[in-house]
CSV table of C-alpha atoms in Angstrom, one decimal:
chain,number,residue,atom,x,y,z
A,6,MET,CA,0.3,0.3,-0.5
A,7,LYS,CA,1.1,2.9,-1.7
A,8,ASN,CA,2.1,6.2,1.3
A,9,VAL,CA,-0.1,10.2,0.3
A,10,LEU,CA,0.8,13.0,1.7
A,11,LEU,CA,-2.3,15.6,1.5
A,12,THR,CA,-2.6,19.0,2.7
A,13,GLY,CA,-5.5,20.9,3.6
A,14,VAL,CA,-7.3,17.7,4.1
A,15,THR,CA,-9.9,20.6,5.7
A,16,SER,CA,-10.5,22.2,2.7
A,17,LYS,CA,-13.1,21.8,0.2
A,18,ILE,CA,-11.0,19.8,-2.5
A,19,GLY,CA,-9.1,18.0,0.4
A,20,ARG,CA,-12.2,16.4,1.5
A,21,ALA,CA,-13.6,15.7,-1.7
A,22,VAL,CA,-9.9,13.9,-2.7
A,23,ILE,CA,-9.8,11.4,0.4
A,24,PRO,CA,-12.9,8.8,-0.5
A,25,VAL,CA,-11.3,8.8,-3.9
A,26,LEU,CA,-7.5,8.2,-2.1
A,27,LEU,CA,-9.1,5.5,0.2
A,28,ASP,CA,-11.3,3.6,-2.7
A,29,ASN,CA,-8.0,3.3,-4.9
A,30,GLY,CA,-5.9,1.4,-1.6
A,31,PHE,CA,-3.7,3.9,-0.7
A,32,ASN,CA,-3.1,5.2,2.6
A,33,VAL,CA,-3.4,8.5,3.8
A,34,THR,CA,-2.1,11.1,5.3
A,35,GLY,CA,-3.3,14.7,5.4
A,36,LEU,CA,-2.5,17.6,7.1
A,37,CYS,CA,-3.4,20.7,8.5
A,38,ARG,CA,-3.4,23.2,10.9
A,39,HIS,CA,-6.8,23.1,12.8
A,40,PRO,CA,-7.3,19.1,12.8
A,41,GLU,CA,-10.8,19.0,15.1
A,42,LYS,CA,-11.7,20.4,11.5
A,43,TYR,CA,-12.1,17.4,10.3
A,44,THR,CA,-14.7,16.0,10.8
A,45,ASP,CA,-15.9,12.6,8.2
A,46,GLU,CA,-15.7,10.5,8.2
A,47,CYS,CA,-13.2,8.1,6.4
A,48,ASP,CA,-10.7,7.4,9.5
A,49,ILE,CA,-7.6,8.7,8.2
A,50,GLU,CA,-4.1,10.0,10.0
A,51,ILE,CA,-3.9,14.0,10.8
A,52,ILE,CA,-0.3,15.5,11.5
A,53,LYS,CA,-1.5,18.6,12.9
A,54,HIS,CA,0.5,21.4,11.2
A,55,ASP,CA,1.8,25.5,9.6
A,56,LEU,CA,3.7,24.0,6.4
A,57,ASN,CA,5.0,28.1,7.2
A,58,ASP,CA,7.3,25.9,9.1
A,59,GLU,CA,9.3,23.2,8.2
A,60,LEU,CA,8.0,19.8,7.8
A,61,LYS,CA,8.8,16.9,10.5
A,62,ILE,CA,7.5,13.3,9.8
A,63,ASP,CA,9.7,10.0,10.2
A,64,ARG,CA,8.5,8.2,7.8
A,65,ASP,CA,8.4,8.4,3.5
A,66,PHE,CA,5.8,8.6,1.5
A,67,GLU,CA,5.6,7.7,-2.2
A,68,TYR,CA,3.4,10.8,-2.6
A,69,ILE,CA,2.2,14.4,-2.1
A,70,ILE,CA,-0.8,16.3,-3.6
A,71,HIS,CA,-0.6,19.5,-2.4
A,72,VAL,CA,-3.8,21.2,-2.3
A,73,ALA,CA,-4.0,23.6,0.7
A,74,SER,CA,-3.1,27.2,-0.1
A,75,TYR,CA,-3.9,30.5,1.6
A,76,VAL,CA,-7.0,32.6,-1.1
A,77,PRO,CA,-7.7,36.7,0.1
A,78,TYR,CA,-10.9,37.6,-0.5
A,79,ASN,CA,-9.5,41.2,-0.8
A,80,PHE,CA,-6.8,41.0,-4.2
A,81,ASP,CA,-5.8,45.0,-3.9
A,82,ASN,CA,-4.7,45.2,-0.2
A,83,LYS,CA,-1.4,45.6,0.1
A,84,ASP,CA,-1.2,42.2,4.0
A,85,SER,CA,-3.5,40.0,0.8
A,86,PHE,CA,-0.4,40.4,-1.5
A,87,GLU,CA,1.9,39.5,0.9
A,88,LYS,CA,0.4,36.5,3.4
A,89,SER,CA,-0.7,34.8,-0.1
A,90,PHE,CA,2.5,35.4,-1.9
A,91,PHE,CA,4.6,34.6,0.6
A,92,GLU,CA,2.6,31.8,2.7
A,93,ASN,CA,2.2,30.1,-1.0
A,94,ILE,CA,5.5,29.5,-1.8
A,95,ARG,CA,6.2,29.2,1.7
A,96,SER,CA,4.0,26.0,1.7
A,97,ILE,CA,5.3,24.4,-1.7
A,98,ASN,CA,9.3,24.8,-1.3
A,99,ASN,CA,9.3,23.2,2.6
A,100,LEU,CA,7.0,20.3,1.2
A,101,LEU,CA,9.9,20.5,-1.4
A,102,ARG,CA,12.5,20.9,1.3
A,103,PHE,CA,10.7,17.3,2.7
A,104,SER,CA,10.5,15.9,-0.7
A,105,LEU,CA,14.9,15.8,-0.7
A,106,LYS,CA,14.0,13.2,2.5
A,107,ASN,CA,12.1,10.6,1.6
A,108,ASN,CA,11.6,7.8,-1.4
A,109,LEU,CA,9.0,10.6,-3.2
A,110,GLN,CA,7.7,9.9,-6.9
A,111,LYS,CA,5.7,12.3,-7.6
A,112,ILE,CA,4.5,15.8,-5.9
A,113,VAL,CA,0.6,16.2,-7.7
A,114,PHE,CA,-0.3,20.4,-7.4
A,115,THR,CA,-3.3,22.8,-8.2
A,116,SER,CA,-2.7,25.7,-9.8
A,117,SER,CA,-4.8,28.4,-10.9
A,118,VAL,CA,-5.9,29.4,-14.3
A,119,ASP,CA,-5.2,32.7,-12.5
A,120,VAL,CA,-1.9,32.5,-13.9
A,121,TYR,CA,-2.6,33.6,-17.5
A,122,GLY,CA,-4.2,36.5,-16.1
A,123,ASP,CA,-5.7,39.3,-18.5
A,124,SER,CA,-5.0,37.6,-21.9
A,125,ASP,CA,-6.7,39.1,-25.1
A,126,ASN,CA,-7.6,35.3,-27.0
A,127,ASP,CA,-10.1,33.4,-25.6
A,128,TYR,CA,-8.7,30.5,-26.2
A,129,ILE,CA,-6.4,29.0,-22.9
A,130,GLU,CA,-4.0,26.4,-23.7
A,131,GLU,CA,-1.1,25.3,-21.4
A,132,ASP,CA,1.8,27.0,-23.5
A,133,SER,CA,-0.6,29.8,-23.6
A,134,ASN,CA,2.0,33.3,-22.4
A,135,LEU,CA,1.1,33.7,-17.7
A,136,ASN,CA,0.8,37.3,-17.3
A,137,GLY,CA,-1.0,36.5,-13.7
A,138,ILE,CA,-1.7,39.9,-12.5
A,139,SER,CA,-3.7,39.1,-8.5
A,140,ASN,CA,-1.6,38.3,-5.9
A,141,TYR,CA,-3.0,34.5,-5.8
A,142,GLY,CA,-1.9,33.8,-9.8
A,143,ILE,CA,1.4,35.3,-8.9
A,144,SER,CA,2.4,32.6,-5.9
A,145,LYS,CA,0.9,29.4,-8.7
A,146,ILE,CA,3.5,31.1,-10.9
A,147,ALA,CA,6.3,31.4,-8.7
A,148,SER,CA,5.5,28.3,-7.2
A,149,GLU,CA,5.2,26.5,-10.6
A,150,GLY,CA,8.6,27.6,-10.9
A,151,LEU,CA,10.3,26.3,-7.7
A,152,LEU,CA,8.4,22.9,-9.0
A,153,ASN,CA,10.2,22.9,-12.2
A,154,VAL,CA,13.8,23.5,-10.4
A,155,TYR,CA,13.5,20.6,-8.1
A,156,PHE,CA,13.2,19.2,-11.3
A,157,HIS,CA,15.4,20.0,-12.9
A,158,LEU,CA,18.1,20.0,-9.7
A,159,TYR,CA,16.9,16.6,-8.1
A,160,GLY,CA,14.5,14.7,-10.4
A,161,ILE,CA,11.6,15.6,-8.4
A,162,LYS,CA,8.5,14.7,-10.9
A,163,SER,CA,5.2,16.6,-10.9
A,164,THR,CA,2.0,17.0,-12.4
A,165,ILE,CA,-0.2,20.1,-12.0
A,166,PHE,CA,-3.2,20.5,-12.8
A,167,ARG,CA,-4.5,25.1,-13.2
A,168,LEU,CA,-8.2,24.8,-11.9
A,169,SER,CA,-10.5,26.9,-12.9
A,170,TYR,CA,-13.7,27.6,-10.3
A,171,VAL,CA,-14.5,24.6,-8.8
A,172,TYR,CA,-17.8,24.2,-7.4
A,173,GLY,CA,-19.6,21.8,-6.1
A,174,THR,CA,-19.8,20.6,-2.6
A,175,GLY,CA,-18.9,22.8,0.9
A,176,MET,CA,-18.7,25.8,-1.7
A,177,GLY,CA,-18.7,28.8,0.6
A,178,GLU,CA,-22.1,30.4,1.5
A,179,ASP,CA,-21.1,33.5,0.1
A,180,ARG,CA,-19.8,32.5,-3.6
A,181,PHE,CA,-22.3,33.3,-6.4
A,182,LEU,CA,-22.4,30.3,-8.0
A,183,LYS,CA,-23.7,29.2,-4.7
A,184,ARG,CA,-26.1,32.6,-3.8
A,185,VAL,CA,-28.0,31.5,-7.1
A,186,ILE,CA,-29.0,29.1,-6.2
A,187,THR,CA,-30.5,29.6,-2.6
A,188,ASP,CA,-32.0,33.5,-4.2
A,189,LEU,CA,-34.5,30.4,-7.3
A,190,LYS,CA,-34.8,28.5,-4.1
A,191,CYS,CA,-36.5,31.5,-2.3
A,192,MET,CA,-38.3,32.1,-6.0
A,193,LYS,CA,-36.3,36.2,-6.3
A,194,GLU,CA,-36.1,38.2,-9.1
A,195,ILE,CA,-32.1,37.5,-10.4
A,196,GLU,CA,-30.5,40.3,-11.7
A,197,LEU,CA,-28.1,39.3,-13.4
A,198,TYR,CA,-25.0,41.3,-16.7
A,199,ASN,CA,-25.0,39.7,-19.9
A,200,ILE,CA,-26.4,35.5,-19.1
A,201,ASP,CA,-24.2,34.0,-22.3
A,202,ASN,CA,-20.2,35.4,-20.1
A,203,VAL,CA,-18.3,32.8,-20.2
A,204,LEU,CA,-18.7,30.3,-16.8
A,205,ASN,CA,-15.1,28.0,-16.3
A,206,ILE,CA,-15.8,26.2,-14.2
A,207,ILE,CA,-15.3,22.7,-12.6
A,208,ASN,CA,-16.8,19.9,-9.5
A,209,VAL,CA,-15.1,19.1,-6.7
A,210,LYS,CA,-15.2,15.9,-7.8
A,211,ASP,CA,-14.7,16.4,-11.0
A,212,VAL,CA,-11.0,17.3,-8.9
A,213,ALA,CA,-10.4,14.8,-7.5
A,214,PHE,CA,-10.9,11.9,-9.7
A,215,ALA,CA,-7.8,14.2,-12.0
A,216,LEU,CA,-5.6,14.2,-8.7
A,217,VAL,CA,-5.5,10.3,-8.6
A,218,LYS,CA,-5.8,8.9,-11.3
A,219,ALA,CA,-2.8,11.2,-12.1
A,220,LEU,CA,-0.3,9.5,-9.5
A,221,ASP,CA,0.6,7.1,-11.7
A,222,GLY,CA,-0.7,9.0,-14.6
A,223,PRO,CA,1.6,11.3,-16.5
A,224,CYS,CA,3.9,14.3,-15.3
A,225,GLY,CA,3.1,17.2,-16.5
A,226,ILE,CA,1.1,21.0,-16.7
A,227,PHE,CA,-2.8,20.2,-17.8
A,228,ASN,CA,-5.5,23.1,-17.0
A,229,LEU,CA,-8.8,21.8,-15.5
A,230,SER,CA,-11.4,23.4,-16.7
A,231,GLN,CA,-15.5,23.1,-18.2
A,232,ASN,CA,-17.0,25.8,-19.9
A,233,PHE,CA,-21.0,26.7,-19.6
A,234,THR,CA,-22.3,29.9,-20.4
A,235,LEU,CA,-24.1,31.4,-17.1
A,236,GLY,CA,-27.4,31.4,-19.0
A,237,GLU,CA,-26.7,27.0,-19.3
A,238,TYR,CA,-25.9,27.7,-15.6
A,239,ILE,CA,-29.2,29.3,-14.2
A,240,ASN,CA,-31.2,26.8,-16.6
A,241,SER,CA,-29.9,23.5,-15.5
A,242,ALA,CA,-30.4,25.3,-11.5
A,243,LYS,CA,-33.8,26.6,-11.9
A,244,ASN,CA,-35.0,22.4,-13.7
A,245,VAL,CA,-32.8,20.8,-10.4
A,246,LEU,CA,-34.7,22.8,-8.6
A,247,MET,CA,-37.9,22.6,-9.6
A,248,VAL,CA,-38.9,26.2,-10.0
A,249,PRO,CA,-39.9,29.3,-12.4
A,250,THR,CA,-37.1,31.5,-12.9
A,251,ILE,CA,-37.1,35.5,-13.3
A,252,VAL,CA,-33.7,36.2,-14.8
A,253,ASN,CA,-33.9,40.5,-15.1
A,254,GLU,CA,-30.8,41.1,-17.4
A,255,LEU,CA,-28.8,43.9,-16.5
A,256,LYS,CA,-27.4,45.8,-20.0
A,257,HIS,CA,-24.2,45.9,-19.5
A,258,SER,CA,-21.1,48.3,-21.4
A,259,GLU,CA,-18.6,45.7,-20.8
A,260,SER,CA,-18.0,42.6,-24.1
A,261,VAL,CA,-19.5,39.3,-23.3
A,262,SER,CA,-16.3,37.1,-22.2
A,263,ARG,CA,-16.1,34.3,-23.9
A,264,ARG,CA,-13.1,33.0,-22.8
A,265,TYR,CA,-11.8,29.1,-22.4
A,266,TYR,CA,-9.3,27.4,-21.3
A,267,SER,CA,-8.4,24.1,-23.5
A,268,THR,CA,-8.4,20.8,-21.9
A,269,LYS,CA,-7.3,19.0,-25.0
A,270,LYS,CA,-3.7,18.3,-23.9
A,271,LEU,CA,-5.7,16.9,-20.7
A,272,LYS,CA,-7.9,14.2,-22.4
A,273,SER,CA,-5.2,13.4,-25.0
A,274,CYS,CA,-2.3,12.3,-22.0
A,275,PHE,CA,-5.0,11.1,-19.6
A,276,GLY,CA,-7.8,10.4,-20.7
A,277,TRP,CA,-9.8,12.9,-19.0
A,278,GLU,CA,-13.1,13.4,-19.4
A,279,PRO,CA,-16.1,15.6,-16.4
A,280,SER,CA,-17.9,12.9,-14.9
A,281,ILE,CA,-19.8,14.8,-12.9
A,282,SER,CA,-22.4,17.0,-15.0
A,283,LEU,CA,-23.9,20.2,-14.4
A,284,SER,CA,-26.8,19.4,-12.8
A,285,ASP,CA,-24.7,17.3,-10.9
A,286,GLY,CA,-23.0,19.4,-9.7
A,287,ILE,CA,-25.9,22.3,-8.9
A,288,THR,CA,-27.6,18.9,-6.9
A,289,GLN,CA,-24.7,18.9,-4.4
A,290,ILE,CA,-24.8,22.7,-4.2
A,291,VAL,CA,-28.9,22.5,-3.4
A,292,GLU,CA,-28.4,19.5,-0.7
A,293,ASP,CA,-25.0,21.5,1.2
A,294,LEU,CA,-28.4,24.4,1.8
A,295,LYS,CA,-30.7,21.5,3.3
């Protein structure tokens, strides 16, 4: 049985990954700052640890899945910038230093499509220019760079997934996609700009499946995303809830966003296809609200 060290076990991605790892026969050890927040049914070992500090565990791990990340709520705040940047960099650096002392086969890392930043292109592939303009996006670019350095210097392999917005079970109450569901349940009028805008989202379970598949899969960098229009999301939610919708589409001077992130490389290398439909993902959110 191979050992996996999983960071961010209390996050929505971490919680989704654990049962998939166990179902595939891995022995899972989780890291988090607040073990008391882990209340899931899956029985795994939890080690209390802050990834800003050097990691000292006297055992070997074949794999590390690193999903823990500091995501600032205020992207314009200087303190938030520094906390996001330095915490995320320290975390991956401490994990990489720890990996030098282990018989590690691979690190699987969750990056973000924020690394692409502003772009004039609507079609984004993995070799598109990186133009991160947020503190979070810049920290992910730097983290990817560290993984690349450790591969060339020490041969530590990695698979990096650039995630779009992750939705489904475990979303925060203040998230837009969840607030839309709440308003629909209450049959409130919904005011939206440009319902033809493309939503680049990925379900948390599809993220979990991809992360686990990557452990014994190809190395490299891969976009992980699906695209729907805002109108498609609203219509699917209406059908799941079986309620009428009152949508007031407001005029907006900005053009419709049609950007989407290509998963052609992921499908070619992994044979990946999303397994969670939009309606199933919305059902997860509805279940969370009960």
